[in-house]
XYZ file of C-alpha atoms in Angstrom:
634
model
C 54.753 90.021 147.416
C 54.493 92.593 150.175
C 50.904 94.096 150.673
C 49.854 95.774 153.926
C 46.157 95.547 155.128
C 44.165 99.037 157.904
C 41.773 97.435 159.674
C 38.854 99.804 160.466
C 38.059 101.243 164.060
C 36.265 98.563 166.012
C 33.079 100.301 167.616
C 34.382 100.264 171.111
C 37.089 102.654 169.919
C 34.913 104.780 168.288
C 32.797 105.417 171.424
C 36.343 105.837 172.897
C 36.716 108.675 170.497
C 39.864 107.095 168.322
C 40.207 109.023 165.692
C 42.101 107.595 162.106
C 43.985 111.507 161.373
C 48.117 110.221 160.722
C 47.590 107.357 157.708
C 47.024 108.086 153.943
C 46.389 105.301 151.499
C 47.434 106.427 148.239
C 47.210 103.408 145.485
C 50.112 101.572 146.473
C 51.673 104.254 148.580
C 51.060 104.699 152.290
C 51.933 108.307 153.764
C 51.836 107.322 157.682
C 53.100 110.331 160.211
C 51.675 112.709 163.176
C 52.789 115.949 161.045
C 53.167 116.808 157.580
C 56.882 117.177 158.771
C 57.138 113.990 160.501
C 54.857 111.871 158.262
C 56.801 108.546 156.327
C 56.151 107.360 152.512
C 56.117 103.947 152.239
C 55.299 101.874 149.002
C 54.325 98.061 148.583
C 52.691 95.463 145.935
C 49.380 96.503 147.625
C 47.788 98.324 149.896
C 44.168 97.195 151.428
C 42.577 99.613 152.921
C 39.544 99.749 155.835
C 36.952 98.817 153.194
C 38.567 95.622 151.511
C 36.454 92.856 151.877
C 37.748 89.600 152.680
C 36.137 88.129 149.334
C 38.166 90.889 147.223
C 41.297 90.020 148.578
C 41.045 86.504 148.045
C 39.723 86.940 144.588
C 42.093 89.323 143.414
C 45.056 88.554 145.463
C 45.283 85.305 147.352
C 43.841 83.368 143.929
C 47.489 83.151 141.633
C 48.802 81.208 144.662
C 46.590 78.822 144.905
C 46.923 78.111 140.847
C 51.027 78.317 141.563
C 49.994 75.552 144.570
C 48.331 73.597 141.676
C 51.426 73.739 139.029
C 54.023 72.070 141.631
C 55.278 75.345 143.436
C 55.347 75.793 147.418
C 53.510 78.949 148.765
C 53.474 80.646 151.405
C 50.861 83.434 153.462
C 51.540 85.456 156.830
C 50.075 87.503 158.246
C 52.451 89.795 160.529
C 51.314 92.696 162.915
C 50.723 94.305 166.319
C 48.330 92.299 168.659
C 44.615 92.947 167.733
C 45.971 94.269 164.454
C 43.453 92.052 162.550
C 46.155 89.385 161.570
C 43.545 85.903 162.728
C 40.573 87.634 160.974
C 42.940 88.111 157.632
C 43.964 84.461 157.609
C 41.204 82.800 159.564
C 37.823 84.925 159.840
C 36.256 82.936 162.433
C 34.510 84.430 164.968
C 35.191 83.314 168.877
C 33.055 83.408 172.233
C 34.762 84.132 175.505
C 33.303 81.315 178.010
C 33.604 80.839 181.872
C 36.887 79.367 181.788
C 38.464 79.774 177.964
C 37.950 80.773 174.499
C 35.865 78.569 171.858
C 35.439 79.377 168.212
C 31.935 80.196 166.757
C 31.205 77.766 163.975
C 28.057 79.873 162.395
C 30.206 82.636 161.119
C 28.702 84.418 158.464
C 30.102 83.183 155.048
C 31.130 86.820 154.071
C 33.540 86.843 156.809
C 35.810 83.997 156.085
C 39.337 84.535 155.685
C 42.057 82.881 153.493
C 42.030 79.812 155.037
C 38.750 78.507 154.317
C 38.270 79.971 150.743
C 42.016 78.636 149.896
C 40.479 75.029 150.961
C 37.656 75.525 148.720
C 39.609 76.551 145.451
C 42.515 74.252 145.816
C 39.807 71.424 145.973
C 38.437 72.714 143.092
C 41.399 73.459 141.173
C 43.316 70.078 141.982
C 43.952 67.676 138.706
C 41.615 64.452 139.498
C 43.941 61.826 140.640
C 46.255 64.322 142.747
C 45.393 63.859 146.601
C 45.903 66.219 149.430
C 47.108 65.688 153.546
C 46.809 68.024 156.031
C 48.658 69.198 159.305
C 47.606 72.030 161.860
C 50.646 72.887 163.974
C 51.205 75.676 166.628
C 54.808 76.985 168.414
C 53.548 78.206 171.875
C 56.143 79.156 174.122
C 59.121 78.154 172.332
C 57.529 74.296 172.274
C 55.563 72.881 168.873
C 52.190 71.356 169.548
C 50.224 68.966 167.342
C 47.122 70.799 166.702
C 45.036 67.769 165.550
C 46.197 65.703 167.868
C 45.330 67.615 170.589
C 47.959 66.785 173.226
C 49.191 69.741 174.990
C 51.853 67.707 177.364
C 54.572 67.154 175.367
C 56.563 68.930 172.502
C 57.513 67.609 169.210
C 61.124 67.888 167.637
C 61.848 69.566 164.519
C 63.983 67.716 162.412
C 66.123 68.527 159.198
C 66.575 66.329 155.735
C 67.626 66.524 152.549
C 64.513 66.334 150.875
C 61.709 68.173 153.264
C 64.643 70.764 154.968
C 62.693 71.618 158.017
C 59.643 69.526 159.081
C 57.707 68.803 162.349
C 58.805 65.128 163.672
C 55.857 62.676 164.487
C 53.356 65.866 163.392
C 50.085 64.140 162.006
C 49.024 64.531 158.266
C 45.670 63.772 157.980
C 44.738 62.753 154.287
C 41.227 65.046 153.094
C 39.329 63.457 150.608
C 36.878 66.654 150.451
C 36.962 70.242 151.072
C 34.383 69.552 154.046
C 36.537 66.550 155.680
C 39.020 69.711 155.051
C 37.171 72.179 157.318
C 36.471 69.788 159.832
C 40.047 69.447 160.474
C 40.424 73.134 160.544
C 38.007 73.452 163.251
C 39.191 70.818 165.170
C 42.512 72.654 165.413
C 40.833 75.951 166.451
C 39.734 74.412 169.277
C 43.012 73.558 169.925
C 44.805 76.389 169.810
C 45.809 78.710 172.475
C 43.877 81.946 172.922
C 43.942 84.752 175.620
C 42.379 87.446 176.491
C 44.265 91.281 177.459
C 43.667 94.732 177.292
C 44.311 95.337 173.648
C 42.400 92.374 172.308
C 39.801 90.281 173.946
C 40.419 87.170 171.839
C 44.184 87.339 171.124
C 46.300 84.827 169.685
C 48.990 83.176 171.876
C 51.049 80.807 169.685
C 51.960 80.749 166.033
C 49.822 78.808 163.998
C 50.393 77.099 160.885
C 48.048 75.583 158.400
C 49.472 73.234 155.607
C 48.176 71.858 152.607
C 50.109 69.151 150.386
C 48.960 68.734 147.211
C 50.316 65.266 145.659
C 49.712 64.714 141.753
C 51.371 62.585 139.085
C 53.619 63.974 136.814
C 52.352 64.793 132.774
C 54.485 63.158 130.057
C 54.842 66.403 127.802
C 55.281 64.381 124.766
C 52.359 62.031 125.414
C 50.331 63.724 126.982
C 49.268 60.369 129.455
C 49.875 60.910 133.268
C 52.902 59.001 134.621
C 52.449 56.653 137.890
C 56.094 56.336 138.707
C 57.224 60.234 139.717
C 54.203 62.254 141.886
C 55.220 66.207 142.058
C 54.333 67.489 145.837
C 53.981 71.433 146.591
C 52.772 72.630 149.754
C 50.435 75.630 150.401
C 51.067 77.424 154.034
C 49.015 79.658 155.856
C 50.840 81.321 158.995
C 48.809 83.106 161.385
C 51.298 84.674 163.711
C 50.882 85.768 167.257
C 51.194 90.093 167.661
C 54.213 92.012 168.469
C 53.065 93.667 171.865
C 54.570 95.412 174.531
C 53.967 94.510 178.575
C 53.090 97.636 179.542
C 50.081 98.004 177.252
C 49.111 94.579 178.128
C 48.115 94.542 181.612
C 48.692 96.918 184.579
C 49.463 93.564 186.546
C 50.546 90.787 184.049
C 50.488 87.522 185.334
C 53.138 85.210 185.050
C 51.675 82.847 182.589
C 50.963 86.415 180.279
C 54.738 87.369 181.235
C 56.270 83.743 180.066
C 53.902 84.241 176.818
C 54.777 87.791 175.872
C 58.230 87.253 175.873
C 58.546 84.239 173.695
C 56.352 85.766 171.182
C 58.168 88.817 171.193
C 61.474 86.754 171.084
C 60.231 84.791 167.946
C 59.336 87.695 165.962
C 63.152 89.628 166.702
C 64.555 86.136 165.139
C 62.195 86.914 162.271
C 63.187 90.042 161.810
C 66.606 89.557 162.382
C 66.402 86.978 159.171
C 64.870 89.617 157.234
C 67.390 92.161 157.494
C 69.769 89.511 156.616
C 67.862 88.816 153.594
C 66.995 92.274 152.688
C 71.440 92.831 152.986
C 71.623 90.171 150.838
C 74.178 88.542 153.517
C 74.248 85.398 152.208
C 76.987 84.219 154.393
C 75.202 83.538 157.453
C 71.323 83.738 158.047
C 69.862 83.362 161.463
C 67.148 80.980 160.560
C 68.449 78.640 163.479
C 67.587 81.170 166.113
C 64.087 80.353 166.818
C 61.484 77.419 165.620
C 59.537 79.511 163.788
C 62.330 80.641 161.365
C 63.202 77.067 160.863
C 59.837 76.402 159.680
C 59.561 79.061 157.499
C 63.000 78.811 155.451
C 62.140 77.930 152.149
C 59.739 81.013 152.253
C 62.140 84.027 153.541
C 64.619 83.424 150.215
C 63.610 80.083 149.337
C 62.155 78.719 146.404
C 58.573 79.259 147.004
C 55.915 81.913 146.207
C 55.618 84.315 149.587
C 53.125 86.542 150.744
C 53.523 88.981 153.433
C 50.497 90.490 154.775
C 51.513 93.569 157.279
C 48.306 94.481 159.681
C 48.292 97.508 160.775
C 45.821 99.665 163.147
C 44.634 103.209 162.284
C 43.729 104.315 165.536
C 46.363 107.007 166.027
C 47.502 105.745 169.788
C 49.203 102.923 168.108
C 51.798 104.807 165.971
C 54.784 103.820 167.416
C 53.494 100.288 166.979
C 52.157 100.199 163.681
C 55.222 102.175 162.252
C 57.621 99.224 163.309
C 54.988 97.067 161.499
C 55.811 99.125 158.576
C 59.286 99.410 158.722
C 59.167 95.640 159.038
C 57.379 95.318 155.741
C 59.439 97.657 154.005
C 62.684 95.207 154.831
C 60.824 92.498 153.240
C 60.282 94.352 150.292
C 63.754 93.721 148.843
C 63.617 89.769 149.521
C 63.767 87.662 146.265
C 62.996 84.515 145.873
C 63.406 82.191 142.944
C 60.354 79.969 142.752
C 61.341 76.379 142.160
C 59.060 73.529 140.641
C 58.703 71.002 142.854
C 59.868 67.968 140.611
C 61.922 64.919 140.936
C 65.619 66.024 139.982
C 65.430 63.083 136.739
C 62.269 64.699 135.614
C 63.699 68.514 135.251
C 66.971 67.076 133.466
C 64.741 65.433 131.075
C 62.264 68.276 130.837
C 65.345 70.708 130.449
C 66.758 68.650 127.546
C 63.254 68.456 125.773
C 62.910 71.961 125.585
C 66.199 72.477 124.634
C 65.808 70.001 121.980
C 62.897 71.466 120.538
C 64.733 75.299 120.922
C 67.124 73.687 118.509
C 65.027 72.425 115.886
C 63.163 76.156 115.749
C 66.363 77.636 115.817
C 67.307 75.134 112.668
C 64.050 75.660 110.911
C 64.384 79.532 111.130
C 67.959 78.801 110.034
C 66.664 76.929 107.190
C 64.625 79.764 105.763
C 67.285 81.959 106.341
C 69.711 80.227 104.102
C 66.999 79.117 101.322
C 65.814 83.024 101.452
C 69.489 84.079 100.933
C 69.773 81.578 97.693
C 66.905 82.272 95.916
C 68.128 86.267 96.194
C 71.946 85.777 94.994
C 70.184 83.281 91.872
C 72.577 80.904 91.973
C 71.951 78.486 89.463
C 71.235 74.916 90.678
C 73.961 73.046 88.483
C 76.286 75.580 90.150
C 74.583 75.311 93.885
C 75.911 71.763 94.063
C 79.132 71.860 92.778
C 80.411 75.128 94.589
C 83.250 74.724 97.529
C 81.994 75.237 100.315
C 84.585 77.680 101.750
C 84.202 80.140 105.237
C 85.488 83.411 104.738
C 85.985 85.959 107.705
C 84.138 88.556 108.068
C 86.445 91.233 107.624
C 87.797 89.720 104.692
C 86.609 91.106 100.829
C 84.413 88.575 98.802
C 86.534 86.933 95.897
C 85.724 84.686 93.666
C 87.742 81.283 93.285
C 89.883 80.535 90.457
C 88.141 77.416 89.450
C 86.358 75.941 86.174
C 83.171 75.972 87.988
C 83.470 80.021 87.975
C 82.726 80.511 84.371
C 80.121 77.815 83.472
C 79.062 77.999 80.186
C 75.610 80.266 79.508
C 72.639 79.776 78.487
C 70.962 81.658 75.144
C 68.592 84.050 78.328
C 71.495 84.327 79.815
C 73.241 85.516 77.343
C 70.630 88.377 76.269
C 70.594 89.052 80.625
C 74.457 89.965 80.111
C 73.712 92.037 77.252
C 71.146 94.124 78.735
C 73.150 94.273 81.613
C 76.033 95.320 79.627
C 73.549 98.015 78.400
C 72.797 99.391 81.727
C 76.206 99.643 83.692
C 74.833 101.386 86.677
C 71.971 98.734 86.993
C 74.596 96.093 86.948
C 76.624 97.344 89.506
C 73.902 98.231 91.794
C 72.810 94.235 91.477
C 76.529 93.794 91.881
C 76.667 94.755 95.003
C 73.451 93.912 96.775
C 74.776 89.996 95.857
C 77.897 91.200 97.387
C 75.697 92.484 100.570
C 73.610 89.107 100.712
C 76.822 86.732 100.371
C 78.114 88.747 103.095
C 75.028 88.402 105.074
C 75.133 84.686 104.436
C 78.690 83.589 105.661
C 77.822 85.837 109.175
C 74.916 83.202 109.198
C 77.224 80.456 108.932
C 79.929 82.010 111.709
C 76.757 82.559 113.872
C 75.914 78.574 113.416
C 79.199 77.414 114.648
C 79.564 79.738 117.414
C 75.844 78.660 118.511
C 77.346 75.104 118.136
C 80.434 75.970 119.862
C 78.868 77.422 122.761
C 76.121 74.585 123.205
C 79.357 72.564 123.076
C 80.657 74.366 126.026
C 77.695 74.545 128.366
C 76.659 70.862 127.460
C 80.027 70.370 129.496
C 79.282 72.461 131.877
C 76.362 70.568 132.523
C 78.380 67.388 132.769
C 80.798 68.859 134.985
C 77.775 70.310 137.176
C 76.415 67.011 137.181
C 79.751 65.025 138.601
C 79.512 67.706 141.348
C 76.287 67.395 142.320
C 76.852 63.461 142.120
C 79.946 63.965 144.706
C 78.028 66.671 146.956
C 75.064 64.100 147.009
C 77.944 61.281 148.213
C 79.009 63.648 150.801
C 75.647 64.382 151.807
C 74.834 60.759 151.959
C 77.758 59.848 153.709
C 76.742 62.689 156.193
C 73.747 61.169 156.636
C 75.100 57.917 157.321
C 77.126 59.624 160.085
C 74.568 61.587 161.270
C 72.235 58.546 161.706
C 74.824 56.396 163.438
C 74.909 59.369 165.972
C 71.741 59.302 166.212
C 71.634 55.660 167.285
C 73.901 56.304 169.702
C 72.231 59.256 171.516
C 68.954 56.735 171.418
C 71.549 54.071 173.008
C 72.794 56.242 175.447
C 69.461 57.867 175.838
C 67.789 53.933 176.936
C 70.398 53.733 178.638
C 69.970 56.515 180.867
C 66.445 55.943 180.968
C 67.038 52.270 182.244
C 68.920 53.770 184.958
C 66.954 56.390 185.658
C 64.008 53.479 186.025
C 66.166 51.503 188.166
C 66.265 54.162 190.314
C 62.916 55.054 190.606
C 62.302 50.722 191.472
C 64.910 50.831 194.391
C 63.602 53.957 195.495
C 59.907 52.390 195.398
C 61.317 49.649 196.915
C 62.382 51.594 199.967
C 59.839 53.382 200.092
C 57.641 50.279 200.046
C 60.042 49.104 203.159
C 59.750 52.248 205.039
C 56.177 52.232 204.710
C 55.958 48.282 205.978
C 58.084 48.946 208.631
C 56.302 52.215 209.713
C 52.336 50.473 209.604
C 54.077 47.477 211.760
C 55.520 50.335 214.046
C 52.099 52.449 214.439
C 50.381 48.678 214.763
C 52.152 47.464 217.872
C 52.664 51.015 219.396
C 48.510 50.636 219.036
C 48.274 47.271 220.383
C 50.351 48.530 223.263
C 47.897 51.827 223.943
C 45.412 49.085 223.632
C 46.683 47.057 226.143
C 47.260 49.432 228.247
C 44.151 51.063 228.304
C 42.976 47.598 229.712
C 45.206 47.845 232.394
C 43.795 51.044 233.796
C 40.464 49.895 233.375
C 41.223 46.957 235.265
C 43.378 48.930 237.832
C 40.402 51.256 238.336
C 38.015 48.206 239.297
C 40.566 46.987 241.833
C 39.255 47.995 245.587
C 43.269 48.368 246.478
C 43.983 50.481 243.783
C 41.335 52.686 244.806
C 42.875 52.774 248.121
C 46.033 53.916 247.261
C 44.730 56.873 244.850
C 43.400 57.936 248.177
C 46.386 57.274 250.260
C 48.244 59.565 247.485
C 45.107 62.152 247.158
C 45.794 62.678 250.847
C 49.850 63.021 250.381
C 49.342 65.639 248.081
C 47.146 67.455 250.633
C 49.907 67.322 253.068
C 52.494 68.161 251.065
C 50.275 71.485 249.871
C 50.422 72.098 253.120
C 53.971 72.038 253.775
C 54.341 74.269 251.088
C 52.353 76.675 252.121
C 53.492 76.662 255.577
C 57.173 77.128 254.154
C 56.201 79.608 252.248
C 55.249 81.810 254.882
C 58.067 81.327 257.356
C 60.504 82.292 254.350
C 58.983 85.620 254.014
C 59.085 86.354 257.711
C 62.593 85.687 257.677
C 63.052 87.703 254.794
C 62.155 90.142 256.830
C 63.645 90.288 259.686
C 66.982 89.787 257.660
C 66.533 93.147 255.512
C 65.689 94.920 258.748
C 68.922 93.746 260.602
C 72.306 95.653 259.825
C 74.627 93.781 258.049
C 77.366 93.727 260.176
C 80.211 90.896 259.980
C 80.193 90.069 263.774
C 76.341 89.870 263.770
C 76.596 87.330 260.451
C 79.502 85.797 262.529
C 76.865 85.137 265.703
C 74.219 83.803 263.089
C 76.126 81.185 261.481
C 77.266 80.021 264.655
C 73.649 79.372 266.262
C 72.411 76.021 265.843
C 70.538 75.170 263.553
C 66.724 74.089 264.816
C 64.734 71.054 262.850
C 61.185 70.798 262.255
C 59.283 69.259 264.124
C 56.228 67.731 261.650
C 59.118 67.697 258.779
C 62.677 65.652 257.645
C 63.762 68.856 255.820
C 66.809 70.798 257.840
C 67.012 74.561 258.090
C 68.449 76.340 255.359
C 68.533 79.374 253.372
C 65.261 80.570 252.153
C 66.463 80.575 248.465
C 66.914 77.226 249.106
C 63.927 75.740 250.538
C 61.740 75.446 247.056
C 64.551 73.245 245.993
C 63.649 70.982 248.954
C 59.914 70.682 248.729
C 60.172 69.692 245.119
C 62.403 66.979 246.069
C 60.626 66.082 248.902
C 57.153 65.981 246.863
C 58.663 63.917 244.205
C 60.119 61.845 247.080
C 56.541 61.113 248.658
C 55.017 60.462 244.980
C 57.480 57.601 243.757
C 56.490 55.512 246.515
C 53.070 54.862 244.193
């Protein structure tokens, strides 16, 4: 089932001036297009338009899946649309409040407003035989990773795993056992609260994950020929509502997306192609290969996208006209789903459907025997055959083809009676009459033997499929040995990836303990450093205070306060004789006999100094050494 739900214009885009001018809702049909020349016909199980209430589609719509829920079948609801397409309010119908720093659901919604969750959990509760019991689990895939929404725990995944028996299912996932419709609800709002919502420009409150919402119902199985309700065998069918996260594109998003709205947009957007891409699979009827590995939402919903369960898709569209190009890939979407079959399946222990097979074809047989019956003593009492004839006839098959003759036999001409007798005479009497009654025996023996070549070819042919059904049976016995034996293998690897995985983890813990070790070392050894590099600022802090008491210490900071003095003085006394002969040495010419007369001049001393004459240049060099000279002798 295929239906596609308009959402009206919200009242923001009505003071916006969004207008509702390209979609059509015709019955069924839905004529969506810019232009008369451009517009598209598309047609679907349903079509909901802007006034559908959410109590009219449940009633009328969502209701035969909750009563296929309740016979043993697995169903499934999505929702599937553009973001802020109305896709949450179709499934869930709560409202939510933006706060300072997230999202919280409003638990006073108005009871109109409700969507397909909440009124599924009331009728299933309702509808559910009296010793059948039903668990619960509230899952969401946000960024690629599956979180346990009723457990709360946003810091690790879980692993989805595949069997034999449940195909795809949520490892370590909890299922929460709901005596009540209300322990029900509470469990629904507790993963609400869970789940991840954002806030952009097309939607303030705008689903970031794909949720999921499943019921399993668990009930015994009815003996059909008693009548009494069997303890052994329990039938399980599952009920799933899917709220999926919008289709949306960046651009419309944000002018400057963040990166945690970047990261989320594209795995949503990534999800959904793998959906699609399993749909046109589906729809091509390529049953070779179908995707449903690509992505973890597939996985999950395999046995509704050509399974054996009962699936609704519910397409959300917008009918403000901006969103065309949007909602017209929502359509086309739909469309593609349209030509999806699936065979709905009771959900019944494979023993139970054998036996429930053969019952019905056992009681098939015996109509088909009593009508055969009738048939037969119908075709007697026409040909009046007499009885002391009836039993002592041979009972010979002719063809069908073949002309009705009677056998040469004793038994053909039994001897009359006196009524019998006058019968032949007025027959005798009336030629035409006779052959007329001649002929309609003829017609009714005819009639008769096809009867009896339909019988045996109606026993042949149950002959042949009962062995068929054998043969079936040996295979499925040796493709449930393989499987078994796979599963054997596939456990044994398992063990050894947890093996290998311990092991890795033991050394990956060993590692951490030497490094903690060290670093425990390092740290020792660096507090020991930084404690006697202390007590040795300590002690020598002492020192100087002890120095600076001592009356000879205090002398010689004077003796070396006066040093300094003099050797500032020397300095500046160089300083200026340098520049005089700096002088006098760019005013003389530079002649090689006058440079020959100047190096061969003695060289004077000074008088108040140990520092011989040299080259200007090279005097700065001297003082320094000479002031370093005078200040190691403290």
């Amino acid at each position: 089932n295929v239906s596609v739900r308009v959402r009206p214009l919200l009242a923001h885009e009505k003071k916006a001036g969004h207008v509702q001018e390209a979609l059509e809702i015709q019955d069924n049909r839905l004529l969506y297009g810019s232009s008369s020349k451009q517009q598209k016909q598309f047609t679907f199980d349903n079509v909901f338009g802007p006034d559908t209430t959410q109590e009219n589609l449940f009633k009328d719509h969502i209701t035969k899946f909750v009563d296929h829920t309740v016979k043993g079948y697995h169903t499934t609801i999505f929702a599937y649309g553009q973001t802020g397409s109305g896709k949450t309010y179709t499934i869930e119908g709560m409202r939510y409040r933006a706060g300072k720093s997230s999202i919280k659901p409003v638990f006073d919604t108005p009871q109109e407003e409700l969507g397909i969750i909440p009124r599924s959990i009331a009728s299933l509760y309702k509808k559910k035989p009296e010793k059948a019991k039903i668990t619960i689990s509230f899952i969401q895939i946000y960024n690629e990773k599956v979180y346990d929404l009723l457990n709360g725990d946003k810091q690790k995944g879980l692993s989805i795993r595949w069997n034999k028996d449940q195909q795809f299912y949520v490892e370590n996932a909890f299922r929460c056992e709901a005596a009540t419709a209300r322990e029900a609800m509470e469990l629904f709002f507790v993963g609400i609260k869970n789940k991840y919502i954002g806030s952009h420009n097309l939607n303030a409150v705008s689903s970031r994950s794909h949720c999921i919402y499943e019921l399993t119902l668990e009930q015994p199985v009815v003996d059909e020929t008693t009548g009494v309700l069997s303890n052994k065998t329990v039938m399980t069918s599952k009920l799933s509502l899917v709220d999926l996260a919008g289709s949306e594109k960046l651009k419309m998003l944000s002018k400057l997306p963040s990166d945690k709205l970047l990261k989320e947009s594209i795995n949503i957007n990534t999800s959904l192609l793998a959906l699609g891409k399993v749909i046109s699979a589906l729809s091509k009827n390529q049953v070779n290969h179908v995707p449903y590995r690509e992505s973890k939402l597939t996985k999950l919903l395999k046995h509704a996208l050509g399974g054996q369960s009962y699936t609704m898709i519910i397409a959300c569209i917008s009918p403000n006209d901006d969103y065309l190009e949007e909602s017209l890939n929502t359509l086309y979407y739909a469309s593609r789903a349209t030509k999806i079959k699936n065979v709905p399946v009771r959900n019944e222990h494979p023993k139970d459907r054998l036996i429930r097979k053969l019952r019905e074809e056992i009681v098939q047989l015996r109509e088909e025997n009593v009508d055969l019956k009738g048939v037969v003593a119908s075709l007697m009492e026409n040909t009046k055959v007499p009885s002391t004839v009836q039993s002592e006839v041979p009972r010979t098959i002719r063809k069908p083809d073949m002309p009705m003759v009677m056998a040469a036999s004793p038994l053909s001409t039994p001897k009359k009676t006196f009524e019998e007798d006058q019968n032949d005479e007025v027959l005798s009497e009336d030629d035409e009459s006779y052959e007329v009654e001649k002929k309609e025996n003829m017609i009714i023996g005819d009639k008769l033997v096809d009867s009896v070549n339909m019988l045996k070819k109606f026993i042949d042919t149950n002959q042949r499929l009962r062995a068929k059904l054998v043969k079936t049976e040996r295979a499925t016995a040796e493709a449930e040995q393989k499987h078994a034996d796979l599963e054997t293998e596939n456990l044994e690897l398992r063990d050894r990836l947890d093996m290998l995985e311990a092991i890795l983890l033991r050394q990956e813990s060993d590692d951490k303990e030497n490094a903690h070790h060290a670093l425990v070392d390092y740290s020792r050894r660096k507090r020991a450093a930084l404690s006697s590099a202390r007590e040795t600022r300590e002690a020598r802090d002492v020192m100087v205070e002890q120095s600076n008491k001592d009356p000879a210490f205090q002398a010689l900071q004077q003796r070396r306060a006066q040093l300094l003095q003099e050797v500032s003085h020397l300095q500046r006394r160089e300083s200026k004789s340098s520049s005089g002969t700096r002088r006098k040495t760019t005013s003389r010419r530079s002649s090689s006999t006058a440079r020959a007369r100047s190096s061969t001049r003695r060289q004077p001393r000074y008088e108040d100094s140990n520092i011989p004459y040299c080259h200007p240049y090279q005097r700065q060099y001297y003082n320094k050494k000479a002031k370093e000279k005078m200040l190691s002798r403290f």
